[in-house]
Amino acid sequence: MHKMLSIFIGVRFSRARKRTGLLSFVSTISMLGVLLGVMILIIALSVMNGSISFLRNEALKSVPHLTATSPTMSAEWSRYAEAFLGNASVLAIAPYVQFEALLSIEGSTEFIQVRGIEPALEQGVAGHTGDRAREALNALDETPNGVLLDSRLASRMGIRPGDELTIAALDRLLRRSKSAPQAFKVLGYADFGAYGGGNIVLLNRGEALMLDGNAQTLLRASLDDAFSAERVKRELDASNQVLGIAGIEFETWREAQASLFGALAMEKFLTGLMLLTIVAVGAVNIVSTLVMAVAEKGPDIAILRTMGASRGTVMRLFIVQGGVSGLIGTTLGALLGVLLAFNLAKLSLLLEQAFGSLTGNSNVVFVSHLQTQVVWSEVALVCFAGLLISLLATLYPAYRASKIEPAEVLRYE
């Protein structure tokens, strides 16, 4: 009963017209502070989620979902591939070799990363999909001494399909091997993503082994869900023990790109932490509002105490009063934040057009190219943090209100 009384009176206090305009102003500012903090935090996290998702998709164009290595992989990769395909989450398996090399064409040189593949099997695991990619892999399979270049590498060096180039394994160059560089014909281009794939050259695995006979064969697996890589890794480890296959090590795409995604996760955490201070500023205004409200409601508190209200009841009603501001600010901030996050690209495009028409410059570009991704669990976490900070801000003013002595206040009334 006392708890319901606290809620009822607290809500009445929050809705009641303030006697001073300053108190109403500070109360509004505190609510707006929480609203803006929650809204900006949701928008910022959504933009960062979109950026991380874009970088992840780009990285997966050149990084396998799951990679397996073993000292005996070169001779027994087909047996291992057959065993791995027994896992329901593994869609395709393909062998490849990878090593550093030096590309030369018409006097220009570039350090590259050679990836020797089996084109027929690569189509099932390649991150660069599409009709053009399939046609290029088919051409690579059918053409001796053919290569596919990363599109950015070809652009930097001015290489076109049909050009002749030479490739020499870096390991042989360092060992001053007398073997001559091998000539290859450019068949086309491939997209290996915006991150980590700017110097990759594809050629047949057999021809790659002729360039560097010491290159180790690895297996790359394509999964039905890239986020299940850790689970599949554990399952394959367990099944290998049952099948008696030993000495195989697995690496997931998260482990291969740990530095990139670790840095992005840290940046996201620090950005969220900094933006959370905006909510804290709004909560400080809630403290100011309630301190002023306690001074204004002193006689009312004294009357409640004389009528039998306990200190806990008085404390709870001011917590409710401050919590209402936090609840309204958090709710409106979450709604506006989600709404703006979903329509950020469209709003930015309208802003570009309006600004361009005003300035006469049609080349103005803001953030219309950005992707946003709203994660509802993060929205819920932001709302929880906003409400928690708002409630914590009410504790000191509520404690001060509970310490009011009725006799001292009513003496002069």
XYZ file of C-alpha atoms in Angstrom:
413
model
C 0.000 0.000 0.000
C 2.817 2.401 0.935
C 4.628 1.557 -2.312
C 1.532 2.346 -4.403
C 1.111 5.595 -2.445
C 4.706 6.545 -3.268
C 4.148 5.875 -6.962
C 0.856 7.801 -7.001
C 2.238 10.870 -5.233
C 5.526 10.753 -7.173
C 3.674 10.802 -10.489
C 1.444 13.649 -9.218
C 4.534 15.634 -8.197
C 6.088 15.150 -11.631
C 2.887 16.265 -13.402
C 2.086 19.156 -11.080
C 2.706 22.721 -12.291
C 5.882 24.082 -10.773
C 5.675 27.225 -8.662
C 8.849 28.651 -10.210
C 9.654 28.844 -13.898
C 13.273 27.927 -13.162
C 12.268 24.534 -11.777
C 10.153 23.794 -14.861
C 13.028 24.851 -17.116
C 15.594 22.674 -15.321
C 13.166 19.725 -15.342
C 12.675 20.070 -19.107
C 16.410 20.374 -19.719
C 17.107 17.220 -17.695
C 14.556 15.275 -19.729
C 15.988 16.605 -22.999
C 19.501 15.721 -21.854
C 18.556 12.085 -21.316
C 16.597 12.060 -24.586
C 19.501 13.419 -26.655
C 22.023 11.161 -24.965
C 20.029 7.991 -25.636
C 19.180 9.054 -29.199
C 22.760 9.937 -30.183
C 24.128 6.775 -28.560
C 21.704 4.536 -30.499
C 22.493 6.311 -33.792
C 26.257 6.108 -33.217
C 26.135 2.407 -32.338
C 23.967 1.700 -35.391
C 26.431 3.471 -37.700
C 29.357 1.586 -36.155
C 27.489 -1.723 -36.466
C 26.921 -0.983 -40.144
C 30.601 -0.145 -40.645
C 31.731 -3.291 -38.818
C 29.310 -5.401 -40.855
C 30.648 -3.869 -44.087
C 34.274 -4.509 -43.109
C 33.435 -8.062 -42.028
C 31.781 -8.836 -45.367
C 34.716 -7.317 -47.235
C 37.238 -9.271 -45.146
C 35.383 -12.541 -45.773
C 35.917 -12.089 -49.512
C 39.583 -12.914 -49.001
C 39.641 -14.654 -45.604
C 38.226 -18.215 -45.312
C 35.497 -18.948 -42.784
C 37.663 -21.752 -41.425
C 41.218 -22.792 -42.323
C 42.813 -26.182 -41.565
C 46.560 -26.871 -41.572
C 48.521 -30.086 -41.087
C 52.050 -31.331 -41.869
C 50.531 -34.046 -44.079
C 47.891 -31.832 -45.708
C 49.660 -31.685 -49.092
C 49.421 -35.449 -49.580
C 46.143 -36.193 -47.786
C 43.985 -33.089 -48.271
C 41.276 -35.023 -50.151
C 40.866 -37.449 -47.227
C 40.629 -34.588 -44.773
C 38.143 -32.755 -46.998
C 35.900 -35.809 -47.161
C 35.942 -36.100 -43.360
C 35.168 -32.388 -42.860
C 32.245 -32.461 -45.292
C 30.548 -34.863 -42.890
C 29.735 -31.834 -40.736
C 26.329 -30.423 -41.637
C 27.527 -26.805 -41.284
C 30.348 -27.209 -43.829
C 29.131 -26.325 -47.321
C 32.329 -26.745 -49.319
C 36.044 -27.486 -48.948
C 38.906 -26.427 -51.213
C 42.698 -26.705 -50.954
C 45.044 -23.794 -51.594
C 48.643 -22.665 -51.147
C 49.728 -19.157 -50.331
C 53.082 -17.416 -50.374
C 54.752 -14.075 -51.076
C 56.096 -13.317 -54.535
C 57.331 -10.560 -56.806
C 55.286 -9.538 -59.847
C 57.002 -7.814 -62.758
C 55.504 -6.246 -65.872
C 57.135 -3.805 -68.287
C 59.754 -2.725 -65.752
C 57.270 -2.252 -62.886
C 57.397 -4.534 -59.863
C 55.042 -5.201 -56.962
C 55.184 -7.527 -53.981
C 52.140 -9.767 -54.158
C 50.476 -12.643 -52.356
C 50.121 -15.655 -54.602
C 47.197 -17.961 -53.892
C 47.253 -21.248 -55.718
C 43.778 -22.783 -55.964
C 41.786 -25.581 -57.529
C 39.367 -23.474 -59.637
C 36.679 -26.175 -59.824
C 36.545 -26.448 -56.026
C 37.185 -22.768 -55.357
C 33.787 -21.785 -56.729
C 32.119 -23.370 -53.700
C 34.169 -21.480 -51.108
C 35.026 -18.202 -52.858
C 33.859 -15.046 -51.127
C 33.922 -13.230 -54.494
C 30.757 -14.694 -56.017
C 28.756 -13.815 -59.108
C 28.605 -14.701 -62.791
C 31.786 -12.792 -63.645
C 33.692 -14.536 -60.836
C 32.510 -17.968 -62.017
C 33.495 -17.175 -65.587
C 36.927 -16.026 -64.453
C 37.484 -19.191 -62.383
C 36.384 -21.349 -65.307
C 38.851 -19.526 -67.552
C 41.591 -20.065 -64.981
C 40.800 -23.773 -64.866
C 40.967 -24.113 -68.642
C 43.956 -21.870 -69.399
C 47.540 -22.940 -68.636
C 49.699 -20.234 -67.037
C 46.738 -17.961 -66.488
C 46.267 -15.600 -63.526
C 43.482 -13.565 -61.968
C 44.452 -10.287 -60.321
C 42.821 -8.284 -57.594
C 41.085 -5.371 -59.292
C 42.918 -2.765 -57.176
C 46.305 -4.327 -57.948
C 45.508 -4.275 -61.656
C 44.377 -0.659 -61.414
C 47.544 0.438 -59.597
C 49.830 -1.185 -62.168
C 47.712 -0.494 -65.240
C 47.365 -4.188 -66.094
C 44.686 -5.288 -68.557
C 43.353 -8.728 -69.556
C 45.677 -10.334 -72.084
C 48.843 -8.716 -70.698
C 51.883 -10.863 -70.012
C 53.654 -10.683 -66.644
C 56.224 -12.654 -64.675
C 56.045 -13.941 -61.099
C 58.960 -15.107 -58.926
C 58.516 -16.648 -55.473
C 60.005 -14.398 -52.801
C 61.422 -17.372 -50.923
C 63.496 -18.431 -53.947
C 64.667 -14.863 -54.495
C 65.848 -14.613 -50.892
C 67.669 -17.931 -51.239
C 69.190 -16.657 -54.500
C 67.750 -19.534 -56.456
C 68.790 -19.731 -60.103
C 65.257 -20.618 -61.223
C 63.880 -18.032 -63.634
C 60.579 -16.210 -63.001
C 57.639 -17.774 -64.791
C 55.489 -15.978 -67.338
C 51.702 -15.785 -66.983
C 48.828 -14.322 -68.941
C 46.245 -12.086 -67.253
C 42.766 -13.571 -67.676
C 40.750 -11.093 -65.653
C 40.104 -9.527 -62.285
C 38.543 -10.592 -58.974
C 37.186 -8.688 -55.991
C 38.919 -9.654 -52.765
C 37.278 -7.013 -50.614
C 38.216 -3.551 -49.428
C 40.349 -4.880 -46.586
C 43.370 -7.169 -46.791
C 43.015 -8.271 -50.414
C 44.731 -5.528 -52.397
C 47.679 -7.604 -53.637
C 46.279 -11.116 -54.176
C 46.944 -13.015 -57.408
C 45.137 -16.282 -58.174
C 46.617 -19.108 -60.221
C 46.313 -22.875 -60.425
C 47.664 -24.735 -57.406
C 49.929 -26.943 -59.479
C 51.527 -23.929 -61.152
C 51.867 -22.198 -57.777
C 53.750 -25.225 -56.407
C 56.093 -25.006 -59.375
C 56.893 -21.449 -58.298
C 57.465 -22.416 -54.649
C 57.723 -26.122 -53.943
C 57.961 -25.504 -50.202
C 54.539 -23.864 -49.983
C 52.227 -25.669 -47.583
C 48.777 -26.784 -48.713
C 45.879 -25.618 -46.544
C 42.167 -26.355 -46.580
C 39.582 -23.594 -46.535
C 36.000 -24.301 -45.558
C 32.855 -22.381 -46.418
C 30.177 -22.529 -43.689
C 26.432 -22.007 -43.842
C 26.862 -19.351 -41.146
C 30.173 -17.534 -40.698
C 29.315 -16.808 -37.059
C 29.238 -20.545 -36.321
C 32.958 -20.906 -37.072
C 33.961 -21.422 -33.433
C 31.303 -24.108 -32.934
C 32.247 -25.914 -36.141
C 35.905 -25.772 -35.125
C 35.107 -27.546 -31.840
C 32.946 -30.127 -33.621
C 35.644 -30.895 -36.191
C 38.244 -31.229 -33.450
C 36.013 -33.741 -31.664
C 35.226 -35.709 -34.846
C 38.917 -35.836 -35.804
C 39.703 -37.548 -32.516
C 36.986 -40.131 -33.219
C 38.279 -40.700 -36.780
C 41.868 -40.935 -35.579
C 42.974 -37.826 -37.529
C 45.655 -35.989 -35.550
C 47.875 -32.953 -36.009
C 45.290 -30.676 -37.637
C 45.035 -27.068 -36.489
C 42.060 -24.837 -37.268
C 41.858 -21.065 -37.540
C 38.570 -19.172 -37.758
C 38.091 -15.934 -39.644
C 37.812 -14.093 -36.314
C 41.228 -15.383 -35.271
C 42.736 -14.545 -38.660
C 41.461 -10.957 -38.426
C 41.694 -10.585 -34.641
C 43.597 -7.297 -34.836
C 40.995 -5.660 -37.094
C 37.878 -6.756 -35.225
C 39.526 -6.286 -31.833
C 40.314 -2.666 -32.718
C 36.773 -2.100 -34.019
C 35.246 -3.604 -30.872
C 37.430 -1.385 -28.665
C 36.528 1.688 -30.718
C 32.840 0.859 -30.430
C 33.117 0.373 -26.665
C 35.001 3.636 -26.092
C 32.634 5.578 -28.360
C 29.619 4.231 -26.477
C 31.270 5.036 -23.151
C 31.977 8.627 -24.181
C 28.486 9.178 -25.537
C 27.036 7.745 -22.343
C 28.364 10.851 -20.594
C 25.640 12.840 -22.376
C 23.082 10.738 -20.523
C 25.045 11.363 -17.312
C 24.838 15.133 -17.909
C 21.077 14.828 -18.211
C 21.053 12.824 -14.986
C 22.968 15.619 -13.215
C 20.160 17.956 -14.208
C 17.726 15.481 -12.635
C 19.658 15.905 -9.377
C 19.299 19.682 -9.629
C 15.594 19.381 -10.399
C 14.891 17.130 -7.434
C 16.954 19.233 -5.026
C 14.872 22.252 -6.008
C 11.692 20.147 -5.815
C 12.573 19.006 -2.273
C 12.995 22.627 -1.191
C 9.669 23.562 -2.822
C 7.750 20.557 -1.482
C 9.071 20.836 2.058
C 5.660 21.633 3.627
C 3.980 18.860 1.627
C 6.595 16.381 2.812
C 6.107 17.499 6.407
C 2.331 17.021 6.156
C 2.824 13.525 4.692
C 5.140 12.656 7.553
C 2.634 13.853 10.162
C -0.044 11.738 8.476
C 2.061 8.620 8.968
C 4.239 8.430 5.872
C 7.594 6.810 6.645
C 10.989 8.039 5.544
C 11.078 5.203 3.000
C 7.782 6.335 1.516
C 9.059 9.891 1.107
C 12.285 8.623 -0.427
C 10.458 6.390 -2.890
C 8.106 9.124 -4.106
C 11.026 11.363 -5.085
C 12.735 8.425 -6.782
C 9.507 7.963 -8.757
C 9.372 11.670 -9.595
C 12.908 11.679 -10.953
C 12.413 8.304 -12.603
C 9.473 9.646 -14.604
C 11.750 12.229 -16.244
C 14.321 9.542 -16.971
C 11.673 7.154 -18.319
C 10.130 9.739 -20.648
C 13.532 10.941 -21.865
C 14.808 7.389 -22.418
C 11.644 6.231 -24.208
C 11.478 9.220 -26.557
C 15.234 9.052 -27.144
C 15.047 5.360 -28.049
C 12.138 5.906 -30.438
C 13.810 8.856 -32.176
C 17.191 7.110 -32.243
C 15.821 3.961 -33.886
C 13.743 6.011 -36.334
C 16.719 8.149 -37.371
C 19.054 5.138 -37.537
C 16.754 3.362 -39.996
C 16.420 6.479 -42.165
C 19.868 8.066 -41.742
C 20.941 7.487 -45.348
C 17.682 8.920 -46.742
C 17.840 11.955 -44.445
C 21.460 12.559 -45.383
C 20.579 12.349 -49.079
C 17.839 14.956 -48.600
C 20.311 17.143 -46.701
C 22.841 16.795 -49.523
C 20.258 17.826 -52.112
C 19.045 20.778 -50.040
C 22.569 21.983 -49.281
C 23.617 21.460 -52.890
C 20.692 23.501 -54.192
C 21.468 26.330 -51.755
C 25.188 26.456 -52.540
C 24.955 25.530 -56.204
C 27.392 22.660 -55.647
C 25.971 19.252 -56.568
C 29.068 17.369 -55.364
C 28.326 17.727 -51.653
C 28.525 14.322 -49.959
C 27.770 13.699 -46.290
C 27.037 10.186 -45.016
C 24.490 8.836 -47.497
C 26.925 6.023 -48.328
C 27.009 4.766 -44.738
C 25.204 1.625 -43.706
C 23.363 1.433 -40.409
C 22.444 -1.701 -38.527
C 20.195 -1.547 -35.467
C 20.896 -4.285 -32.926
C 17.894 -4.530 -30.647
C 19.879 -5.986 -27.757
C 22.091 -2.881 -27.829
C 19.022 -0.626 -27.933
C 17.687 -2.419 -24.852
C 21.083 -2.054 -23.139
C 21.191 1.684 -23.884
C 17.662 2.120 -22.518
C 18.577 0.157 -19.402
C 21.701 2.297 -18.892
C 19.687 5.494 -19.333
C 17.061 4.410 -16.803
C 19.694 3.170 -14.348
C 21.675 6.429 -14.472
C 18.443 8.412 -14.053
C 17.407 6.365 -11.021
C 20.854 6.604 -9.444
C 20.673 10.391 -9.847
C 17.516 10.486 -7.709
C 19.027 8.771 -4.659
C 20.721 11.766 -3.018
C 17.778 14.220 -3.385
C 15.377 11.491 -2.213
C 17.594 10.809 0.794
C 17.632 14.541 1.600
C 13.821 14.604 1.400
C 13.513 11.647 3.780
C 15.590 13.503 6.386
C 13.191 16.471 6.592
C 11.808 16.939 10.118
C 8.084 17.879 10.085
C 8.341 19.985 13.230
C 11.116 22.139 11.795
C 9.231 22.799 8.564
C 5.756 23.357 10.038
C 6.954 25.598 12.818
C 6.712 28.674 10.618
C 3.732 27.607 8.546
